[in-house]
Structures are given as C-alpha cells and as structure tokens.
Amino acid sequence: MSATRAPLTRPQVLGYALLGLPLAMAALPVYLHAPRFYAEVTALGLGAIGLVIGLARLVDAVTDPWLGSLIDRHCAERGRRWALPFGIPLLVAGMLALFHPASGDWAAAWLLASLVLVSLGYSVVSIAYQALAADLHPGPHQRSRLAAAREGLGLVGVLLAALLPGWLAAGQQHGFGRFGLVQGALLVAVALVCWRFLRAPAPAARAAAASPLPAERGSLRRALGDPALRTLLTVLLLSAGAGALTATLFPFFVADVLAAPGHVGLLLAAYFAAGARGMPLGGAAGRRLGKPAAWLAGMLTASVAFAGTAWLGPGDETLFLGLCLLSGLALGADLALASALLADLAHPDAAHDPHGQGGVYFGLWNFVLKLALGLAAALALPLVAWLGYVPGDQASAATPLRFAYVLLPLALKLAAAGLLYQALVRGRPASPALARSRPACP
C-alpha cells in the first residue's frame, strides 16, 4: 500500500527542494525589481510600467489553470518532471531579455514580451515542480517536509536575487544583466543534477491508491467544485494581494520614504533570511497547532509587525530592519503552511479528490498568486503616481507610499486572517476537507 511507503530520505528531500532555489531567483526580480529597473533605465513612466506589468501578469494568470490541466493530461503518466525541459528554456530566454531592455518607443513592447516569456516558462516549471510534491509520497507529513524544504531553499534563492545584482555590478543595468546570466546557468545546472530525484512512483503504483481516472481528468470545473480549495484560494488571494502590494512598492518606500536607496538589497536580504529561519518554526507550529491555525498565527504576527512601518521616516532604517526581521519570520510560516495545505488537498489519496488533479490545483494556485501580483502592479503604481509620487522625489513620497505600502496591505492581510479563522480554523461546513489538517486533541 502507498500509505506504508518508507519516509523520504534527506538526499531525496534535498534533491527535490534544490530546484526551488534558482526558480525563486526568477520570481523576485520580475515583480519586485523590474518596476524600479525600468523606471530608471528607460523613459517609461511609473503608471505605464505598472499597466504593462499588470497586463502581463493577468494574461499569465489566465494561462496557468490551462497549463496545469495540460501537464496533468500529457505528463502525469510519464512523470510531471518531463514538463521541465519545455519550460526551462523559455524562462532562461525571458530573463535574459527582461534585463536587456530595448530603448525608445520599443521599451513598453519589449517589457511586455519579455514578461510573457518569463511567466510562461516559470509557470510550466513551477506548476509541474509543485505538483510533484503531491506525487512523490502519499504521507501528509512527508509532503510537508518537501514543501518546507522547497520553500526554505526558495527563500535562499530570493535572498540571492536581492543581493547578487549589487554584487555583480555597481549600476542597475549591468548588475541585472549579469544576474540573468547567472540565474539561467544555475537553473539548468540544478535541473540536470536533481533530475533523478524528481522521479515520482511508477504510474501503476499511484493508480493502485487512486480511483480510475475519469475522462474529465484535468477539469477546472471539478477542481473548483471543491469547497475547501475555493476557500483556500480566496484566503490566498487576499494574503498574496497584501504581499504583492508591499513587494511592488518596497524599493520605492526604502529609497524615498526612508531615504536609504543604497540599503534596498540589504533590507530585502534581511527580510528573506528571516523568512528562511521561520520555515522550520512554521513547520513545528503546523504539527502542534494544525496547519490552518499556525498559518493564522503567522498572518497576525506579520500584521502586528508591519503596522509599525506607518510611523517610519528618513533615518529609521534600523527600526525598519527590525520590522523586516519580524515580518520575515512570519513569512516563512506563510509560505510553507499554505503550500502544504494545498498539497494535502491535491494528493490523489484525498477522499474529496480521488483522481489526482495536482497540476490543476497548483495551476489554480499559481493563477491566484499571479492575479494578486498583476492587480498589485496595475493598481499600486498608477495609484501612487496619481497621488503625486515621483520616483526619486522624497518630498512627494510620504503620503502616497504610506497609504499604498502600509495601510492597504494591512487591511487585506487582516481580511485574509478573518476568513481563515472563520472558514478553516473553526472548521465551517464549507471546508470540511481541511479538518484533517488540525491536530488531534492531546
């Protein structure tokens, strides 16, 4: 029986999780560094950059559920790892194009095309990669180990993405151009090294634990008919929307509210380093409190810490560093617990989803994440521009950035926490499937 399989070894967990490092290096620059990069090295205005990034993200988000269904249909039997060779070349080419922008009238079209290329490649790789966690082992604890290790190494990748451009060159254009080369080479090398660890059990073994595959396998309608998944995706949309707003505006806030443009990379590094440290804390809390309750605790901790940002100004980067460390610790729990909950829902043995739609579930997951990022870019950058903010002008920054960087994300995060408490922690009938994620009474 699949349920009696031996636990994964540490090399197996590491061999799976290592790919998360270079993959995460491609995620951060796109939604965090690209707006400021294009504002400084091209003639595009902040509002135009936001609209282009938002459009690319929304187009990308629409394709994710379809890609998930496609991966389920064509790669699940051979193994979802076979989707990686299709996505990695697209991702590498897009990253190189993104940080070697065209000049003049072609800048906006170049930005849009390179973002679509990056996003398409990233979607194929990340959907297949995340869904593999639901295939590699039937045990919820083993899947939590995979998710925690993946997200932990992903945070290391994000940390490198924050620091490497400044280390590789003094100027933004040369630093990010070289960063694209390093990220692409590392992604290809890690994928080749870890290929054998990404092999899921033979299709026959997985089919023995699952019901016969129906003709509508990969159906978005059936996946969205799962009330637990709908609840989880709604919570994620609110929580990720809050994070996307702060990520989009973080470099501008540090540069023009704190008046510390040279500390952007270091502050980002501190935030994500704390997130990496928070991963095992989140896993331990999930085992003790249950994953939904631990996720709620992480959200509330992040909200309390982040609220203090509203009172900061020039010269307060040390206080901001402390708040980054607290928020980063909460981020670790947020990343590990949310994806582990989804892996529990997506596993073929789950009673409410016996057909194993891991690709569709993670496709919808990525759709929601990218929808949040797209809306944040499309709304936040034009909003602060409309409120009078001009990048580099500290006098115009305080009110627009405090409103869009602090108050709006805080409201969204608290709304997500409230929904999570009502629907998941209290175990309302709308989401009974997640009751298994709560610990038994001692």
GROMACS .gro file of C-alpha atoms in nm:
model
  442
    1MET     CA    1   0.000   0.000   0.000
    2SER     CA    2   0.123   0.354  -0.079
    3ALA     CA    3   0.040   0.467   0.272
    4THR     CA    4   0.308   0.237   0.414
    5ARG     CA    5   0.591   0.366   0.200
    6ALA     CA    6   0.915   0.442   0.379
    7PRO     CA    7   0.979   0.806   0.469
    8LEU     CA    8   1.178   1.010   0.221
    9THR     CA    9   1.549   1.029   0.291
   10ARG     CA   10   1.727   1.359   0.337
   11PRO     CA   11   1.901   1.331  -0.003
   12GLN     CA   12   1.561   1.273  -0.164
   13VAL     CA   13   1.410   1.578   0.007
   14LEU     CA   14   1.712   1.791  -0.082
   15GLY     CA   15   1.719   1.659  -0.438
   16TYR     CA   16   1.359   1.771  -0.481
   17ALA     CA   17   1.388   2.102  -0.297
   18LEU     CA   18   1.709   2.227  -0.456
   19LEU     CA   19   1.534   2.327  -0.778
   20GLY     CA   20   1.333   2.577  -0.575
   21LEU     CA   21   1.645   2.793  -0.529
   22PRO     CA   22   1.711   2.905  -0.889
   23LEU     CA   23   1.339   2.904  -0.963
   24ALA     CA   24   1.277   3.156  -0.683
   25MET     CA   25   1.558   3.372  -0.818
   26ALA     CA   26   1.344   3.428  -1.127
   27ALA     CA   27   1.032   3.517  -0.928
   28LEU     CA   28   1.162   3.808  -0.717
   29PRO     CA   29   1.315   4.032  -0.987
   30VAL     CA   30   1.005   4.018  -1.207
   31TYR     CA   31   0.757   4.159  -0.955
   32LEU     CA   32   0.992   4.348  -0.723
   33HIS     CA   33   1.293   4.482  -0.914
   34ALA     CA   34   1.152   4.522  -1.266
   35PRO     CA   35   0.936   4.832  -1.194
   36ARG     CA   36   1.221   5.035  -1.044
   37PHE     CA   37   1.468   4.898  -1.301
   38TYR     CA   38   1.257   5.009  -1.597
   39ALA     CA   39   1.175   5.343  -1.431
   40GLU     CA   40   1.547   5.419  -1.406
   41VAL     CA   41   1.692   5.277  -1.730
   42THR     CA   42   1.408   5.355  -1.976
   43ALA     CA   43   1.188   5.655  -2.047
   44LEU     CA   44   0.870   5.475  -1.935
   45GLY     CA   45   0.661   5.643  -1.667
   46LEU     CA   46   0.559   5.469  -1.346
   47GLY     CA   47   0.195   5.439  -1.449
   48ALA     CA   48   0.283   5.287  -1.787
   49ILE     CA   49   0.520   5.036  -1.625
   50GLY     CA   50   0.251   4.932  -1.380
   51LEU     CA   51  -0.007   4.881  -1.652
   52VAL     CA   52   0.230   4.676  -1.870
   53ILE     CA   53   0.337   4.456  -1.578
   54GLY     CA   54  -0.023   4.418  -1.467
   55LEU     CA   55  -0.135   4.321  -1.818
   56ALA     CA   56   0.144   4.064  -1.850
   57ARG     CA   57   0.059   3.917  -1.511
   58LEU     CA   58  -0.312   3.894  -1.583
   59VAL     CA   59  -0.253   3.727  -1.921
   60ASP     CA   60  -0.012   3.490  -1.750
   61ALA     CA   61  -0.258   3.416  -1.470
   62VAL     CA   62  -0.528   3.312  -1.717
   63THR     CA   63  -0.297   3.054  -1.878
   64ASP     CA   64  -0.194   2.882  -1.553
   65PRO     CA   65  -0.501   2.661  -1.495
   66TRP     CA   66  -0.488   2.555  -1.862
   67LEU     CA   67  -0.117   2.473  -1.829
   68GLY     CA   68  -0.189   2.272  -1.515
   69SER     CA   69  -0.454   2.071  -1.696
   70LEU     CA   70  -0.217   2.021  -1.992
   71ILE     CA   71   0.060   1.895  -1.764
   72ASP     CA   72  -0.183   1.655  -1.594
   73ARG     CA   73  -0.302   1.521  -1.928
   74HIS     CA   74   0.028   1.478  -2.107
   75CYS     CA   75   0.295   1.442  -1.837
   76ALA     CA   76   0.135   1.276  -1.535
   77GLU     CA   77   0.172   0.920  -1.661
   78ARG     CA   78   0.538   0.956  -1.759
   79GLY     CA   79   0.603   1.186  -1.466
   80ARG     CA   80   0.547   1.560  -1.432
   81ARG     CA   81   0.922   1.621  -1.436
   82TRP     CA   82   0.901   1.583  -1.816
   83ALA     CA   83   0.737   1.927  -1.831
   84LEU     CA   84   1.059   2.089  -1.706
   85PRO     CA   85   1.258   2.066  -2.034
   86PHE     CA   86   0.980   2.260  -2.206
   87GLY     CA   87   0.962   2.541  -1.950
   88ILE     CA   88   1.327   2.599  -1.854
   89PRO     CA   89   1.447   2.731  -2.197
   90LEU     CA   90   1.156   2.978  -2.209
   91LEU     CA   91   1.233   3.102  -1.860
   92VAL     CA   92   1.606   3.147  -1.927
   93ALA     CA   93   1.545   3.334  -2.256
   94GLY     CA   94   1.285   3.559  -2.094
   95MET     CA   95   1.508   3.652  -1.801
   96LEU     CA   96   1.791   3.749  -2.036
   97ALA     CA   97   1.556   3.963  -2.247
   98LEU     CA   98   1.389   4.129  -1.947
   99PHE     CA   99   1.709   4.283  -1.814
  100HIS     CA  100   1.847   4.385  -2.153
  101PRO     CA  101   1.565   4.627  -2.241
  102ALA     CA  102   1.505   4.794  -2.575
  103SER     CA  103   1.525   5.171  -2.583
  104GLY     CA  104   1.290   5.439  -2.712
  105ASP     CA  105   0.943   5.355  -2.838
  106TRP     CA  106   1.003   4.979  -2.815
  107ALA     CA  107   1.060   4.974  -2.438
  108ALA     CA  108   0.697   4.900  -2.341
  109ALA     CA  109   0.654   4.627  -2.606
  110TRP     CA  110   0.987   4.471  -2.508
  111LEU     CA  111   0.887   4.472  -2.140
  112LEU     CA  112   0.553   4.307  -2.219
  113ALA     CA  113   0.702   4.041  -2.449
  114SER     CA  114   0.986   3.950  -2.213
  115LEU     CA  115   0.748   3.929  -1.915
  116VAL     CA  116   0.514   3.697  -2.105
  117LEU     CA  117   0.809   3.476  -2.198
  118VAL     CA  118   0.939   3.468  -1.839
  119SER     CA  119   0.596   3.398  -1.699
  120LEU     CA  120   0.513   3.121  -1.944
  121GLY     CA  121   0.839   2.939  -1.872
  122TYR     CA  122   0.808   2.996  -1.499
  123SER     CA  123   0.450   2.866  -1.500
  124VAL     CA  124   0.534   2.541  -1.675
  125VAL     CA  125   0.828   2.471  -1.443
  126SER     CA  126   0.667   2.579  -1.116
  127ILE     CA  127   0.332   2.403  -1.172
  128ALA     CA  128   0.499   2.073  -1.258
  129TYR     CA  129   0.751   2.115  -0.977
  130GLN     CA  130   0.497   2.195  -0.707
  131ALA     CA  131   0.262   1.919  -0.819
  132LEU     CA  132   0.548   1.671  -0.787
  133ALA     CA  133   0.533   1.716  -0.408
  134ALA     CA  134   0.188   1.557  -0.416
  135ASP     CA  135   0.321   1.266  -0.625
  136LEU     CA  136   0.648   1.180  -0.455
  137HIS     CA  137   0.497   1.047  -0.131
  138PRO     CA  138   0.142   0.971  -0.004
  139GLY     CA  139   0.210   1.079   0.356
  140PRO     CA  140   0.097   1.432   0.459
  141HIS     CA  141   0.399   1.474   0.688
  142GLN     CA  142   0.637   1.377   0.407
  143ARG     CA  143   0.468   1.623   0.172
  144SER     CA  144   0.503   1.890   0.439
  145ARG     CA  145   0.876   1.811   0.455
  146LEU     CA  146   0.903   1.856   0.079
  147ALA     CA  147   0.707   2.183   0.085
  148ALA     CA  148   0.907   2.323   0.377
  149ALA     CA  149   1.241   2.230   0.218
  150ARG     CA  150   1.132   2.369  -0.119
  151GLU     CA  151   1.014   2.699   0.025
  152GLY     CA  152   1.319   2.724   0.251
  153LEU     CA  153   1.560   2.689  -0.040
  154GLY     CA  154   1.331   2.918  -0.239
  155LEU     CA  155   1.387   3.185   0.023
  156VAL     CA  156   1.762   3.135  -0.013
  157GLY     CA  157   1.714   3.192  -0.386
  158VAL     CA  158   1.516   3.508  -0.316
  159LEU     CA  159   1.796   3.621  -0.083
  160LEU     CA  160   2.049   3.573  -0.361
  161ALA     CA  161   1.823   3.758  -0.605
  162ALA     CA  162   1.816   4.054  -0.365
  163LEU     CA  163   2.195   4.069  -0.326
  164LEU     CA  164   2.351   3.941  -0.649
  165PRO     CA  165   2.267   4.236  -0.881
  166GLY     CA  166   2.451   4.475  -0.648
  167TRP     CA  167   2.742   4.235  -0.607
  168LEU     CA  168   2.781   4.170  -0.979
  169ALA     CA  169   2.797   4.536  -1.087
  170ALA     CA  170   2.754   4.883  -0.944
  171GLY     CA  171   2.490   5.001  -1.192
  172GLN     CA  172   2.141   4.851  -1.213
  173GLN     CA  173   2.157   4.778  -1.585
  174HIS     CA  174   2.483   4.583  -1.577
  175GLY     CA  175   2.405   4.419  -1.241
  176PHE     CA  176   2.071   4.278  -1.353
  177GLY     CA  177   2.205   4.183  -1.696
  178ARG     CA  178   2.472   3.967  -1.534
  179PHE     CA  179   2.222   3.837  -1.281
  180GLY     CA  180   2.008   3.699  -1.566
  181LEU     CA  181   2.304   3.502  -1.695
  182VAL     CA  182   2.388   3.359  -1.351
  183GLN     CA  183   2.028   3.262  -1.279
  184GLY     CA  184   1.984   3.087  -1.614
  185ALA     CA  185   2.306   2.887  -1.582
  186LEU     CA  186   2.223   2.785  -1.225
  187LEU     CA  187   1.870   2.676  -1.319
  188VAL     CA  188   1.992   2.449  -1.597
  189ALA     CA  189   2.272   2.302  -1.383
  190VAL     CA  190   2.048   2.228  -1.083
  191ALA     CA  191   1.777   2.073  -1.302
  192LEU     CA  192   2.032   1.834  -1.453
  193VAL     CA  193   2.174   1.740  -1.112
  194CYS     CA  194   1.832   1.686  -0.948
  195TRP     CA  195   1.658   1.514  -1.241
  196ARG     CA  196   1.665   1.164  -1.091
  197PHE     CA  197   1.527   1.283  -0.756
  198LEU     CA  198   1.220   1.425  -0.931
  199ARG     CA  199   1.101   1.082  -1.046
  200ALA     CA  200   0.762   1.003  -0.891
  201PRO     CA  201   0.648   0.644  -0.819
  202ALA     CA  202   0.552   0.439  -1.124
  203PRO     CA  203   0.205   0.520  -1.262
  204ALA     CA  204   0.081   0.172  -1.171
  205ALA     CA  205   0.174   0.222  -0.806
  206ARG     CA  206  -0.005   0.554  -0.791
  207ALA     CA  207  -0.308   0.419  -0.974
  208ALA     CA  208  -0.345   0.145  -0.714
  209ALA     CA  209  -0.411   0.406  -0.449
  210ALA     CA  210  -0.645   0.612  -0.663
  211SER     CA  211  -0.977   0.564  -0.834
  212PRO     CA  212  -0.976   0.503  -1.211
  213LEU     CA  213  -0.904   0.825  -1.396
  214PRO     CA  214  -1.222   0.976  -1.538
  215ALA     CA  215  -1.249   1.116  -1.887
  216GLU     CA  216  -1.272   1.469  -1.743
  217ARG     CA  217  -0.936   1.449  -1.568
  218GLY     CA  218  -0.785   1.795  -1.551
  219SER     CA  219  -1.131   1.956  -1.544
  220LEU     CA  220  -1.124   2.301  -1.390
  221ARG     CA  221  -1.494   2.269  -1.314
  222ARG     CA  222  -1.443   1.969  -1.091
  223ALA     CA  223  -1.145   2.125  -0.914
  224LEU     CA  224  -1.338   2.446  -0.846
  225GLY     CA  225  -1.625   2.235  -0.714
  226ASP     CA  226  -1.408   2.156  -0.411
  227PRO     CA  227  -1.525   2.398  -0.136
  228ALA     CA  228  -1.202   2.359   0.059
  229LEU     CA  229  -0.999   2.460  -0.244
  230ARG     CA  230  -1.220   2.761  -0.311
  231THR     CA  231  -1.180   2.877   0.048
  232LEU     CA  232  -0.806   2.826   0.042
  233LEU     CA  233  -0.773   3.019  -0.285
  234THR     CA  234  -0.978   3.310  -0.151
  235VAL     CA  235  -0.758   3.336   0.158
  236LEU     CA  236  -0.452   3.318  -0.064
  237LEU     CA  237  -0.580   3.595  -0.294
  238LEU     CA  238  -0.623   3.834  -0.002
  239SER     CA  239  -0.297   3.741   0.167
  240ALA     CA  240  -0.094   3.739  -0.155
  241GLY     CA  241  -0.252   4.068  -0.260
  242ALA     CA  242  -0.119   4.227   0.057
  243GLY     CA  243   0.227   4.084  -0.005
  244ALA     CA  244   0.220   4.187  -0.371
  245LEU     CA  245   0.145   4.549  -0.285
  246THR     CA  246   0.435   4.569  -0.040
  247ALA     CA  247   0.671   4.383  -0.279
  248THR     CA  248   0.588   4.616  -0.567
  249LEU     CA  249   0.645   4.931  -0.361
  250PHE     CA  250   0.926   4.810  -0.131
  251PRO     CA  251   1.219   4.960  -0.330
  252PHE     CA  252   1.038   5.292  -0.366
  253PHE     CA  253   0.949   5.302   0.006
  254VAL     CA  254   1.306   5.235   0.116
  255ALA     CA  255   1.454   5.481  -0.134
  256ASP     CA  256   1.216   5.774  -0.092
  257VAL     CA  257   1.045   5.738   0.249
  258LEU     CA  258   1.336   5.601   0.450
  259ALA     CA  259   1.584   5.791   0.227
  260ALA     CA  260   1.809   5.483   0.211
  261PRO     CA  261   1.828   5.376  -0.157
  262GLY     CA  262   2.162   5.205  -0.102
  263HIS     CA  263   2.012   4.971   0.158
  264VAL     CA  264   1.737   4.818  -0.058
  265GLY     CA  265   1.928   4.496  -0.124
  266LEU     CA  266   2.045   4.451   0.235
  267LEU     CA  267   1.700   4.510   0.381
  268LEU     CA  268   1.549   4.264   0.134
  269ALA     CA  269   1.817   4.012   0.225
  270ALA     CA  270   1.742   4.050   0.595
  271TYR     CA  271   1.370   4.004   0.533
  272PHE     CA  272   1.410   3.686   0.333
  273ALA     CA  273   1.684   3.549   0.559
  274ALA     CA  274   1.440   3.580   0.849
  275GLY     CA  275   1.182   3.406   0.629
  276ALA     CA  276   1.420   3.114   0.577
  277ARG     CA  277   1.469   3.093   0.953
  278GLY     CA  278   1.094   3.099   1.005
  279MET     CA  279   1.033   2.795   0.784
  280PRO     CA  280   1.113   2.531   1.047
  281LEU     CA  281   0.925   2.735   1.307
  282GLY     CA  282   0.620   2.731   1.082
  283GLY     CA  283   0.651   2.357   1.028
  284ALA     CA  284   0.676   2.294   1.402
  285ALA     CA  285   0.377   2.518   1.469
  286GLY     CA  286   0.180   2.335   1.199
  287ARG     CA  287   0.244   2.000   1.365
  288ARG     CA  288   0.149   2.133   1.708
  289LEU     CA  289  -0.145   2.362   1.628
  290GLY     CA  290  -0.255   2.232   1.289
  291LYS     CA  291  -0.166   2.398   0.961
  292PRO     CA  292  -0.462   2.641   0.937
  293ALA     CA  293  -0.418   2.768   1.295
  294ALA     CA  294  -0.043   2.806   1.250
  295TRP     CA  295  -0.096   2.993   0.924
  296LEU     CA  296  -0.339   3.226   1.103
  297ALA     CA  297  -0.084   3.292   1.378
  298GLY     CA  298   0.175   3.381   1.112
  299MET     CA  299  -0.065   3.624   0.945
  300LEU     CA  300  -0.145   3.802   1.269
  301THR     CA  301   0.223   3.823   1.366
  302ALA     CA  302   0.306   3.975   1.027
  303SER     CA  303   0.021   4.226   1.059
  304VAL     CA  304   0.127   4.346   1.404
  305ALA     CA  305   0.489   4.382   1.295
  306PHE     CA  306   0.405   4.554   0.969
  307ALA     CA  307   0.172   4.811   1.126
  308GLY     CA  308   0.473   4.985   1.281
  309THR     CA  309   0.602   5.076   0.936
  310ALA     CA  310   0.344   5.357   0.908
  311TRP     CA  311   0.536   5.573   1.157
  312LEU     CA  312   0.880   5.541   0.999
  313GLY     CA  313   1.063   5.812   0.806
  314PRO     CA  314   1.412   5.921   0.696
  315GLY     CA  315   1.685   5.771   0.913
  316ASP     CA  316   1.465   5.494   1.053
  317GLU     CA  317   1.618   5.211   0.852
  318THR     CA  318   1.738   5.039   1.172
  319LEU     CA  319   1.383   5.023   1.306
  320PHE     CA  320   1.264   4.912   0.964
  321LEU     CA  321   1.524   4.634   0.972
  322GLY     CA  322   1.374   4.504   1.298
  323LEU     CA  323   1.026   4.506   1.147
  324CYS     CA  324   1.160   4.328   0.838
  325LEU     CA  325   1.302   4.053   1.060
  326LEU     CA  326   0.972   4.002   1.244
  327SER     CA  327   0.771   4.008   0.923
  328GLY     CA  328   1.018   3.770   0.759
  329LEU     CA  329   0.978   3.513   1.036
  330ALA     CA  330   0.604   3.520   0.975
  331LEU     CA  331   0.662   3.490   0.600
  332GLY     CA  332   0.831   3.153   0.648
  333ALA     CA  333   0.520   3.008   0.809
  334ASP     CA  334   0.301   3.171   0.545
  335LEU     CA  335   0.486   3.009   0.255
  336ALA     CA  336   0.535   2.662   0.399
  337LEU     CA  337   0.193   2.614   0.554
  338ALA     CA  338  -0.016   2.746   0.265
  339SER     CA  339   0.153   2.526   0.003
  340ALA     CA  340   0.149   2.226   0.239
  341LEU     CA  341  -0.228   2.266   0.282
  342LEU     CA  342  -0.271   2.267  -0.094
  343ALA     CA  343  -0.052   1.958  -0.132
  344ASP     CA  344  -0.282   1.781   0.116
  345LEU     CA  345  -0.583   1.872  -0.098
  346ALA     CA  346  -0.414   1.781  -0.427
  347HIS     CA  347  -0.288   1.436  -0.328
  348PRO     CA  348  -0.461   1.152  -0.518
  349ASP     CA  349  -0.546   0.970  -0.194
  350ALA     CA  350  -0.756   1.261  -0.070
  351ALA     CA  351  -1.114   1.141  -0.020
  352HIS     CA  352  -1.264   1.453  -0.178
  353ASP     CA  353  -1.034   1.441  -0.485
  354PRO     CA  354  -0.959   1.078  -0.570
  355HIS     CA  355  -0.845   1.148  -0.924
  356GLY     CA  356  -0.518   1.327  -0.857
  357GLN     CA  357  -0.551   1.669  -1.018
  358GLY     CA  358  -0.227   1.803  -0.874
  359GLY     CA  359  -0.144   2.002  -1.186
  360VAL     CA  360  -0.487   2.168  -1.196
  361TYR     CA  361  -0.480   2.251  -0.824
  362PHE     CA  362  -0.137   2.410  -0.846
  363GLY     CA  363  -0.232   2.576  -1.172
  364LEU     CA  364  -0.521   2.745  -0.995
  365TRP     CA  365  -0.288   2.826  -0.704
  366ASN     CA  366  -0.045   3.000  -0.940
  367PHE     CA  367  -0.336   3.172  -1.112
  368VAL     CA  368  -0.440   3.331  -0.783
  369LEU     CA  369  -0.083   3.430  -0.694
  370LYS     CA  370  -0.029   3.592  -1.032
  371LEU     CA  371  -0.370   3.756  -1.028
  372ALA     CA  372  -0.272   3.919  -0.698
  373LEU     CA  373   0.064   4.029  -0.840
  374GLY     CA  374  -0.094   4.158  -1.159
  375LEU     CA  375  -0.360   4.358  -0.979
  376ALA     CA  376  -0.099   4.498  -0.739
  377ALA     CA  377   0.123   4.621  -1.021
  378ALA     CA  378  -0.168   4.751  -1.229
  379LEU     CA  379  -0.322   4.938  -0.935
  380ALA     CA  380  -0.040   5.033  -0.697
  381LEU     CA  381   0.199   5.205  -0.939
  382PRO     CA  382  -0.064   5.415  -1.121
  383LEU     CA  383  -0.226   5.491  -0.783
  384VAL     CA  384   0.087   5.636  -0.621
  385ALA     CA  385   0.162   5.824  -0.944
  386TRP     CA  386  -0.192   5.969  -0.938
  387LEU     CA  387  -0.144   6.067  -0.572
  388GLY     CA  388   0.158   6.273  -0.678
  389TYR     CA  389   0.454   6.045  -0.615
  390VAL     CA  390   0.753   6.080  -0.849
  391PRO     CA  391   1.035   5.821  -0.811
  392GLY     CA  392   1.341   5.989  -0.665
  393ASP     CA  393   1.143   6.281  -0.518
  394GLN     CA  394   1.136   6.225  -0.142
  395ALA     CA  395   0.911   6.526  -0.081
  396SER     CA  396   0.627   6.364  -0.276
  397ALA     CA  397   0.668   6.015  -0.133
  398ALA     CA  398   0.543   6.012   0.227
  399THR     CA  399   0.164   6.019   0.198
  400PRO     CA  400   0.115   5.813  -0.124
  401LEU     CA  401   0.359   5.540  -0.022
  402ARG     CA  402   0.241   5.514   0.339
  403PHE     CA  403  -0.114   5.470   0.214
  404ALA     CA  404  -0.039   5.217  -0.062
  405TYR     CA  405   0.256   5.038   0.104
  406VAL     CA  406   0.123   5.012   0.462
  407LEU     CA  407  -0.250   5.072   0.505
  408LEU     CA  408  -0.393   4.887   0.203
  409PRO     CA  409  -0.182   4.571   0.256
  410LEU     CA  410  -0.263   4.568   0.626
  411ALA     CA  411  -0.637   4.577   0.552
  412LEU     CA  412  -0.605   4.289   0.303
  413LYS     CA  413  -0.396   4.078   0.540
  414LEU     CA  414  -0.644   4.121   0.825
  415ALA     CA  415  -0.931   4.029   0.592
  416ALA     CA  416  -0.744   3.711   0.493
  417ALA     CA  417  -0.683   3.627   0.859
  418GLY     CA  418  -1.052   3.676   0.940
  419LEU     CA  419  -1.165   3.447   0.658
  420LEU     CA  420  -0.907   3.184   0.751
  421TYR     CA  421  -1.029   3.186   1.110
  422GLN     CA  422  -1.395   3.157   1.015
  423ALA     CA  423  -1.366   2.900   0.736
  424LEU     CA  424  -1.065   2.686   0.824
  425VAL     CA  425  -0.970   2.711   1.189
  426ARG     CA  426  -1.327   2.689   1.316
  427GLY     CA  427  -1.398   2.421   1.054
  428ARG     CA  428  -1.714   2.559   0.895
  429PRO     CA  429  -1.903   2.309   0.676
  430ALA     CA  430  -1.782   2.493   0.364
  431SER     CA  431  -1.438   2.345   0.408
  432PRO     CA  432  -1.458   2.009   0.586
  433ALA     CA  433  -1.166   1.864   0.392
  434LEU     CA  434  -0.921   2.080   0.583
  435ALA     CA  435  -1.033   1.938   0.916
  436ARG     CA  436  -0.769   1.670   0.863
  437SER     CA  437  -0.505   1.945   0.890
  438ARG     CA  438  -0.597   2.013   1.253
  439PRO     CA  439  -0.417   1.811   1.519
  440ALA     CA  440  -0.593   1.557   1.731
  441CYS     CA  441  -0.672   1.666   2.085
  442PRO     CA  442  -0.393   1.571   2.327
   0.00000   0.00000   0.00000
